[in-house]
JSON list of C-alpha atoms in Angstrom, two decimals:
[
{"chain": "A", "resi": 1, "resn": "UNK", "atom": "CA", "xyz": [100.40, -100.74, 104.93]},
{"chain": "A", "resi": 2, "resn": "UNK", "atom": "CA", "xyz": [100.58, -104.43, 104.06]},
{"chain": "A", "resi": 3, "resn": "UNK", "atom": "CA", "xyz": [103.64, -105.57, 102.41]},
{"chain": "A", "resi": 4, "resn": "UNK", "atom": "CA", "xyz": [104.99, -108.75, 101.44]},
{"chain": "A", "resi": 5, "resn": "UNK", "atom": "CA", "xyz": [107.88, -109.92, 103.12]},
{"chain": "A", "resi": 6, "resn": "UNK", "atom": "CA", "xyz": [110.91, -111.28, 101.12]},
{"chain": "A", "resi": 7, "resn": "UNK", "atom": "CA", "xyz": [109.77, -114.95, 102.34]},
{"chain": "A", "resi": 8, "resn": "UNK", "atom": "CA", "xyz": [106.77, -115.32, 101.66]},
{"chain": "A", "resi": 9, "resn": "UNK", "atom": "CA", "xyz": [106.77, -117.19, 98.16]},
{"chain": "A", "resi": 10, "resn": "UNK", "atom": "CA", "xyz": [104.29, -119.59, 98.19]},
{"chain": "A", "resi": 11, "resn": "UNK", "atom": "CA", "xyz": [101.05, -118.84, 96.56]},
{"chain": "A", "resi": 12, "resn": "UNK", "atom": "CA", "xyz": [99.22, -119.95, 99.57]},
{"chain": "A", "resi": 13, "resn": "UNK", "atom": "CA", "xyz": [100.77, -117.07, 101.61]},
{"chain": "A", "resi": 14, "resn": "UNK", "atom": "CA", "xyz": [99.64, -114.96, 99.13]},
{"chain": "A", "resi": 15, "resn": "UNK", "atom": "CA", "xyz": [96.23, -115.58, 98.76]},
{"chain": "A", "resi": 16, "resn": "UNK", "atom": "CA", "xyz": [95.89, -115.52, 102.43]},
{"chain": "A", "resi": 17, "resn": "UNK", "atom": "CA", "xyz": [97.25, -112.24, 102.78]},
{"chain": "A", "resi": 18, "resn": "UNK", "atom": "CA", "xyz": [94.47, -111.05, 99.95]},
{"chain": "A", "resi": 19, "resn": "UNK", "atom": "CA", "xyz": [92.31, -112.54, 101.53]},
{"chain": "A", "resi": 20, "resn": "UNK", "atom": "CA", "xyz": [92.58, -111.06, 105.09]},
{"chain": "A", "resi": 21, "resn": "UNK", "atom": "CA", "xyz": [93.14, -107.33, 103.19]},
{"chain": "A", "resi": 22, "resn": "UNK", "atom": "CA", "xyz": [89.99, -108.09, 101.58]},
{"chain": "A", "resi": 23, "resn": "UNK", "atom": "CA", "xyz": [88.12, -108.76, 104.77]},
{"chain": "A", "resi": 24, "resn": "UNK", "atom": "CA", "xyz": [89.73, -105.85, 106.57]},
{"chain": "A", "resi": 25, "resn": "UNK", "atom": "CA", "xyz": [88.40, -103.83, 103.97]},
{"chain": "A", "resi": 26, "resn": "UNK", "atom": "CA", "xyz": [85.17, -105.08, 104.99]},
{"chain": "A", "resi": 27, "resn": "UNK", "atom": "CA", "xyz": [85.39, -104.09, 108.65]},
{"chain": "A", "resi": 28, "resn": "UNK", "atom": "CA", "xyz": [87.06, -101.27, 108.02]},
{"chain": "A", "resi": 29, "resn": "UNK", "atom": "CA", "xyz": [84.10, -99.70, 105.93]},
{"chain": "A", "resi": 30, "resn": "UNK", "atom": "CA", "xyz": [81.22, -101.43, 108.27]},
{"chain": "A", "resi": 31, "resn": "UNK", "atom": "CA", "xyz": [83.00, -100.16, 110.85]},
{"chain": "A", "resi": 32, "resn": "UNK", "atom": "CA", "xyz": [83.18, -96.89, 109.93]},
{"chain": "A", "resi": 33, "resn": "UNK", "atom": "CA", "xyz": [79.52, -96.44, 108.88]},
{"chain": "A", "resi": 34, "resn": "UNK", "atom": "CA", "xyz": [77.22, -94.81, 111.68]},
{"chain": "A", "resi": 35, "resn": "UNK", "atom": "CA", "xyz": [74.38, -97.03, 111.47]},
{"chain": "A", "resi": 36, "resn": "UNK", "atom": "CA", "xyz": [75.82, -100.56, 110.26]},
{"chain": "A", "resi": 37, "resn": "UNK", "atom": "CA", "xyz": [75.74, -103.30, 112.59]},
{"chain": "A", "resi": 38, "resn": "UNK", "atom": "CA", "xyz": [78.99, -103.84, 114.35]},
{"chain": "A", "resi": 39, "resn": "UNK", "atom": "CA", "xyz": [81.27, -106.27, 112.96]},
{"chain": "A", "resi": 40, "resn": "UNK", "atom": "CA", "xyz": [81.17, -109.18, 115.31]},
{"chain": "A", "resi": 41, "resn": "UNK", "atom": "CA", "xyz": [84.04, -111.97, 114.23]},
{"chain": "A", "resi": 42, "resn": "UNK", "atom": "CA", "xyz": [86.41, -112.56, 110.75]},
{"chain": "A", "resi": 43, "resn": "UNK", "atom": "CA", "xyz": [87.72, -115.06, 109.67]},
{"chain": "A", "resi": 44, "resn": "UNK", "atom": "CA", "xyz": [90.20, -116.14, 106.72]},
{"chain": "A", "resi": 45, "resn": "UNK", "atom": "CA", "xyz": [89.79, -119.78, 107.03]},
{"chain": "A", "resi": 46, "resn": "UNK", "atom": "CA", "xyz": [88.10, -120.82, 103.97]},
{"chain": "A", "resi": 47, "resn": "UNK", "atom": "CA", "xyz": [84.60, -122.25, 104.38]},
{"chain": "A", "resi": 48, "resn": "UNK", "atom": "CA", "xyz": [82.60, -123.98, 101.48]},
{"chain": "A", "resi": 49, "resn": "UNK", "atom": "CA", "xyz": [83.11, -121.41, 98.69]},
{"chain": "A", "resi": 50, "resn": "UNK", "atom": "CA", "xyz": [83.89, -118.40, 100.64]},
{"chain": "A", "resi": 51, "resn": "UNK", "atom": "CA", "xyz": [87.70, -117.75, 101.37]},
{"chain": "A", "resi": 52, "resn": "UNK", "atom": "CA", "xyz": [87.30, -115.62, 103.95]},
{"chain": "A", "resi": 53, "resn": "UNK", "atom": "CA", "xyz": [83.91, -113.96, 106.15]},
{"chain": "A", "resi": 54, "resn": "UNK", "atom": "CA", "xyz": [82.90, -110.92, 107.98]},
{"chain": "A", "resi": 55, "resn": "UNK", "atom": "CA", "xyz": [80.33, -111.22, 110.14]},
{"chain": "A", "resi": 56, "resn": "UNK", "atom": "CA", "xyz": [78.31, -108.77, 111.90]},
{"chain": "A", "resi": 57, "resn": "UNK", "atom": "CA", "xyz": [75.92, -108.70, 114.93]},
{"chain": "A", "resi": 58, "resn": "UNK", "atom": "CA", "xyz": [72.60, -107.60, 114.11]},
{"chain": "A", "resi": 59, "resn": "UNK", "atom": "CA", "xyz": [71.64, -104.27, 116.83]},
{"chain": "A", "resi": 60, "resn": "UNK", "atom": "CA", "xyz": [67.82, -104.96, 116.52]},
{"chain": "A", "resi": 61, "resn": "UNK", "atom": "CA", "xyz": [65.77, -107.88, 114.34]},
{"chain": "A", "resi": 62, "resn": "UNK", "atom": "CA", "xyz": [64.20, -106.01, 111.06]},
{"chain": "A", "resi": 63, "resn": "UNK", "atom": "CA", "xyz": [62.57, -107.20, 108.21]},
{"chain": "A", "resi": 64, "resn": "UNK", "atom": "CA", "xyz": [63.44, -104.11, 105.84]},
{"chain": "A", "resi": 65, "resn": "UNK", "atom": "CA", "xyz": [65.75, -101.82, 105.83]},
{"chain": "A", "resi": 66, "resn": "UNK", "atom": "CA", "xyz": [65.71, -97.98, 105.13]},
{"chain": "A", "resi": 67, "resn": "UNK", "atom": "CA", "xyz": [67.63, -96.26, 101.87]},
{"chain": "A", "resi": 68, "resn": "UNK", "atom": "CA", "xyz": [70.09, -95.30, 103.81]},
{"chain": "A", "resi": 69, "resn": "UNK", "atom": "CA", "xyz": [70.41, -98.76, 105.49]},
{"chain": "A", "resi": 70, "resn": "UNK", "atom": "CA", "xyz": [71.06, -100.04, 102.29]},
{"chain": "A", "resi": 71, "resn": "UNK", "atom": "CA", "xyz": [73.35, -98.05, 101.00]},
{"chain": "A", "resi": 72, "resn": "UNK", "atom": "CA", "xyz": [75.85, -99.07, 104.39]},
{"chain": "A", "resi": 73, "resn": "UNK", "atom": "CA", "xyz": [75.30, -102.40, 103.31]},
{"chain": "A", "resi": 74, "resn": "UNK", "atom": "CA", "xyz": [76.16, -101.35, 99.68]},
{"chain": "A", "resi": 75, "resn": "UNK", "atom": "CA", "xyz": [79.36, -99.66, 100.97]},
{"chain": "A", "resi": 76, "resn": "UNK", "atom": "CA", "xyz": [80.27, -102.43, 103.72]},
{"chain": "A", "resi": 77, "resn": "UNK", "atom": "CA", "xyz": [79.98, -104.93, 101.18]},
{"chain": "A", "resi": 78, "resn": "UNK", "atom": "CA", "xyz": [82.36, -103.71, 98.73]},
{"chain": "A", "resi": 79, "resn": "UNK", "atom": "CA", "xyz": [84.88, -102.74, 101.54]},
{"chain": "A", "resi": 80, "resn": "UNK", "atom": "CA", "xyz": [86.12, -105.55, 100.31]},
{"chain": "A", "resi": 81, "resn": "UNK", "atom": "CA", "xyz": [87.27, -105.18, 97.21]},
{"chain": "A", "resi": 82, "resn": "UNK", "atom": "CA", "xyz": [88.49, -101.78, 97.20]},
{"chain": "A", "resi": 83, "resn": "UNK", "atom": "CA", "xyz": [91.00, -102.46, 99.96]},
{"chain": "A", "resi": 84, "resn": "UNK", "atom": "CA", "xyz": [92.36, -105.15, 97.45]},
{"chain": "A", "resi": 85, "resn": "UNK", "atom": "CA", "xyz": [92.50, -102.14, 94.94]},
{"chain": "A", "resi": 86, "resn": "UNK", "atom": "CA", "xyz": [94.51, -99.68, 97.51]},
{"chain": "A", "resi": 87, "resn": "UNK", "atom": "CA", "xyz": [96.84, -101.98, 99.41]},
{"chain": "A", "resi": 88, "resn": "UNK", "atom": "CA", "xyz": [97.41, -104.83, 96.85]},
{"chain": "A", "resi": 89, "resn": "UNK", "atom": "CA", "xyz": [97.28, -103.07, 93.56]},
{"chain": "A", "resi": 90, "resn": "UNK", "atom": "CA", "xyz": [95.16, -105.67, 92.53]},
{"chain": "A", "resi": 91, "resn": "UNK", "atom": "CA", "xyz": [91.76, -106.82, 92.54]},
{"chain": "A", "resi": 92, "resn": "UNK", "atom": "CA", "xyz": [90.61, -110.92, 92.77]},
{"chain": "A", "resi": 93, "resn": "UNK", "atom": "CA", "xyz": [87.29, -112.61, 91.84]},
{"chain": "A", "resi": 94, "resn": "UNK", "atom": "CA", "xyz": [87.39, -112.98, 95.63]},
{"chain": "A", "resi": 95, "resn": "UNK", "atom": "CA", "xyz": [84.51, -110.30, 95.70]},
{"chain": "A", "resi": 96, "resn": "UNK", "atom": "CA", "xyz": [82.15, -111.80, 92.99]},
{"chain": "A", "resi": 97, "resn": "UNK", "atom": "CA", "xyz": [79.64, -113.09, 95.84]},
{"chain": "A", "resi": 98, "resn": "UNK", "atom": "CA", "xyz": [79.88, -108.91, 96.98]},
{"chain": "A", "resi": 99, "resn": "UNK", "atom": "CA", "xyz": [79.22, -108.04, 94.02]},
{"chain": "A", "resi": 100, "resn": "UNK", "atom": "CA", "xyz": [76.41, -110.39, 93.58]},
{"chain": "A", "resi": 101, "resn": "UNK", "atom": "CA", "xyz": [74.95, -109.68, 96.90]},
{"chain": "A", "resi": 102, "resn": "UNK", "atom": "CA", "xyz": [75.10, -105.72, 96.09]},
{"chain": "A", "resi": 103, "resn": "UNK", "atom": "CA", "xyz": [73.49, -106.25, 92.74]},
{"chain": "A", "resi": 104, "resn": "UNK", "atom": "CA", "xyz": [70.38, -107.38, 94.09]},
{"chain": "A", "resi": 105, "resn": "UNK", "atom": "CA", "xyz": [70.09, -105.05, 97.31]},
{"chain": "A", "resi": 106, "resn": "UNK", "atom": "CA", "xyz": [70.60, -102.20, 94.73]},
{"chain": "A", "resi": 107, "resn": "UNK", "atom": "CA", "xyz": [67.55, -103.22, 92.38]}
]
């Protein structure tokens, strides 16, 4: 369970630690899924406008997926955010370009 320790104080050390919850959440739920591509590095080092990013490694090239394809991504992308709801209490407009993302692979 994550918990905040008495010193941390600063709102940097906070964000950080919602940040890296949020991308566990990601590989947690990739991970987890039977045919999602592995989860190949993380980061929580903000880069352009994402704070954090979950990468995976592709098994095979494909130009289209299957329904079931896309529903792993569906559920891998929103890892995210529902490990901020369970282990933070919270949720953060940290998952807005999930949500975005999701939006369109569900039309």
């Amino acid at each position: 369970m994550i918990r905040l320790s008495d010193s941390v104080h600063d709102s940097t050390s906070v964000a950080a630690i919602g940040v890296a919850c949020h991308e566990a959440g990601h590989a947690v739920a990739m991970h987890s899924l039977p045919t999602h591509d592995p989860v190949h590095q993380i980061s929580i080092i903000p880069r352009g406008h994402a704070l954090g990013l979950t990468w995976t490694q592709p098994k095979e090239d494909s130009n289209h997926l299957t329904r079931n394809e896309m529903y792993e991504q569906i559920v891998g992308l929103l890892g995210g955010r529902v490990a901020e709801a369970l282990f933070l209490k919270d949720i953060s407009t940290g998952a807005s370009n999930d949500i975005d993302r999701v939006t369109k692979l569900a039309r």
